[in-house]
C-alpha cells in the first residue's frame, strides 16, 4: 500500500519530504507533482525502479527517461553542453522543458539512449520537487505519469493512490498538477529540434 503525503504546495513540510526521500533511498518508487504534470520517479541507482516504471506505463526499453535535477550545476554533471546550448538551456530553466543532450560518463549506461548516448534532463519550477531534490542530493529518474489507455496524465493525488496503490510506494500530493507534459527539445545534434510540444513555450526553439 502506497504512503500518501499531503504537502503544502509552496512550503512543503520537512518531515514529509524527509520521509519521501528515505523511500527513494530505500529503493522505492514515488508519484510526485511537477510544474507540468505528475511524474513517476525513483533514484538513479535503482534499476528495479526503472523497470517498474516501464511496466506501469506499458513502455519498452527504448523509452527516454528524464533526470529531474535540482539546479544547473547538477544538470551539468550528467549532460554535455557547448556554449550555445548552455545559453539556450540556461535561459529556459527552471521550467517545463526537457532537454535531450549528450550524456557525461556519470550517467549509468542503462539510462542512456541505446544509439545516441544521450540523456533527458530538466530542472522543474515547483517548490515541492525542488525541496525534494535538495533533500535527496541527486537527480530523480522520472517519467510522466501517463497510464496505458489514458489520453491525459493523472492530475489528482488521491486518484493516483487509488489506481496505483499496490504498484508504487508513495504519492506526494500538493494539489492538482497540470495536464501537459514538458516540451521536449532535442539538442543531440547540436541544434534544437522540438520532439514534443507541451507546457513550455516552444517559440524560442523554432
CSV table of C-alpha atoms in Angstrom, one decimal, residues 39-149:
chain,number,residue,atom,x,y,z
A,39,UNK,CA,5.6,12.0,-12.7
A,40,UNK,CA,6.8,8.6,-11.5
A,41,UNK,CA,10.3,8.7,-10.0
A,42,UNK,CA,13.0,6.6,-8.4
A,43,UNK,CA,16.7,7.0,-7.5
A,44,UNK,CA,19.3,6.8,-10.2
A,45,UNK,CA,20.9,3.6,-8.7
A,46,UNK,CA,17.6,1.7,-8.7
A,47,UNK,CA,17.4,-0.5,-11.8
A,48,UNK,CA,14.3,-2.2,-10.4
A,49,UNK,CA,12.6,1.2,-10.1
A,50,UNK,CA,13.2,1.9,-13.8
A,51,UNK,CA,11.7,-1.5,-14.7
A,52,UNK,CA,8.7,-0.8,-12.5
A,53,UNK,CA,8.1,2.5,-14.3
A,54,UNK,CA,8.3,0.8,-17.7
A,55,UNK,CA,5.8,-1.9,-16.6
A,56,UNK,CA,3.3,0.6,-15.1
A,57,UNK,CA,3.4,2.8,-18.2
A,58,UNK,CA,3.4,-0.1,-20.7
A,59,UNK,CA,6.7,1.0,-22.3
A,60,UNK,CA,9.7,-0.8,-23.7
A,61,UNK,CA,13.4,-0.2,-23.2
A,62,UNK,CA,13.6,2.4,-25.9
A,63,UNK,CA,11.7,4.9,-23.6
A,64,UNK,CA,13.8,8.1,-23.0
A,65,UNK,CA,13.7,8.7,-19.2
A,66,UNK,CA,14.4,12.1,-17.7
A,67,UNK,CA,16.8,13.1,-15.0
A,68,UNK,CA,15.0,15.7,-12.9
A,69,UNK,CA,17.7,17.9,-11.5
A,70,UNK,CA,17.8,20.4,-8.6
A,71,UNK,CA,19.8,23.1,-10.4
A,72,UNK,CA,22.1,23.8,-13.4
A,73,UNK,CA,25.2,22.6,-11.5
A,74,UNK,CA,23.6,19.2,-11.1
A,75,UNK,CA,22.4,19.1,-14.6
A,76,UNK,CA,25.9,19.8,-15.9
A,77,UNK,CA,27.2,16.7,-14.1
A,78,UNK,CA,25.1,14.5,-16.3
A,79,UNK,CA,24.8,16.3,-19.7
A,80,UNK,CA,27.3,17.9,-22.0
A,81,UNK,CA,26.6,21.4,-23.2
A,82,UNK,CA,28.7,23.7,-25.5
A,83,UNK,CA,28.4,27.4,-25.1
A,84,UNK,CA,25.5,28.0,-27.4
A,85,UNK,CA,23.4,25.1,-26.0
A,86,UNK,CA,24.4,26.2,-22.4
A,87,UNK,CA,22.9,29.7,-23.1
A,88,UNK,CA,19.7,28.3,-24.6
A,89,UNK,CA,19.1,25.8,-21.8
A,90,UNK,CA,20.0,28.2,-19.1
A,91,UNK,CA,17.5,30.8,-20.4
A,92,UNK,CA,14.7,28.2,-20.1
A,93,UNK,CA,15.4,26.7,-16.7
A,94,UNK,CA,13.8,26.2,-14.3
A,95,UNK,CA,10.7,25.5,-16.4
A,96,UNK,CA,8.5,23.0,-18.2
A,97,UNK,CA,11.2,21.8,-20.6
A,98,UNK,CA,13.1,18.6,-21.1
A,99,UNK,CA,16.3,18.8,-23.0
A,100,UNK,CA,17.9,15.8,-24.8
A,101,UNK,CA,21.7,16.2,-24.6
A,102,UNK,CA,24.8,14.2,-25.0
A,103,UNK,CA,25.4,12.3,-21.7
A,104,UNK,CA,28.5,12.5,-19.5
A,105,UNK,CA,30.3,9.5,-18.1
A,106,UNK,CA,28.4,9.9,-14.8
A,107,UNK,CA,25.2,8.7,-16.4
A,108,UNK,CA,24.8,4.9,-16.0
A,109,UNK,CA,24.9,3.0,-19.3
A,110,UNK,CA,21.4,1.6,-18.6
A,111,UNK,CA,19.9,5.1,-18.6
A,112,UNK,CA,21.4,6.2,-21.9
A,113,UNK,CA,19.6,6.2,-25.3
A,114,UNK,CA,21.0,2.9,-26.8
A,115,UNK,CA,22.1,4.5,-30.0
A,116,UNK,CA,22.6,8.2,-29.4
A,117,UNK,CA,24.2,8.0,-26.0
A,118,UNK,CA,22.0,10.9,-24.9
A,119,UNK,CA,20.0,11.7,-21.7
A,120,UNK,CA,16.9,13.7,-21.0
A,121,UNK,CA,17.4,16.4,-18.3
A,122,UNK,CA,15.2,19.1,-16.8
A,123,UNK,CA,15.0,21.5,-13.9
A,124,UNK,CA,11.4,21.9,-12.7
A,125,UNK,CA,9.9,25.1,-11.3
A,126,UNK,CA,7.9,23.6,-8.5
A,127,UNK,CA,8.6,24.2,-4.8
A,128,UNK,CA,7.8,20.7,-3.7
A,129,UNK,CA,10.0,19.0,-6.2
A,130,UNK,CA,12.8,21.5,-5.7
A,131,UNK,CA,12.8,20.8,-2.0
A,132,UNK,CA,12.6,17.0,-2.6
A,133,UNK,CA,15.7,17.2,-4.9
A,134,UNK,CA,17.6,19.4,-2.4
A,135,UNK,CA,17.0,16.9,0.4
A,136,UNK,CA,17.9,13.9,-1.9
A,137,UNK,CA,21.1,15.5,-3.2
A,138,UNK,CA,20.9,13.9,-6.6
A,139,UNK,CA,18.5,13.8,-9.6
A,140,UNK,CA,15.3,11.7,-9.7
A,141,UNK,CA,14.9,9.3,-12.6
A,142,UNK,CA,11.5,10.2,-13.9
A,143,UNK,CA,8.8,9.6,-16.5
A,144,UNK,CA,5.4,11.3,-17.0
A,145,UNK,CA,2.6,9.6,-15.1
A,146,UNK,CA,0.5,8.6,-18.2
A,147,UNK,CA,-1.0,5.2,-17.9
A,148,UNK,CA,-1.7,2.8,-20.8
A,149,UNK,CA,-5.1,3.6,-22.4
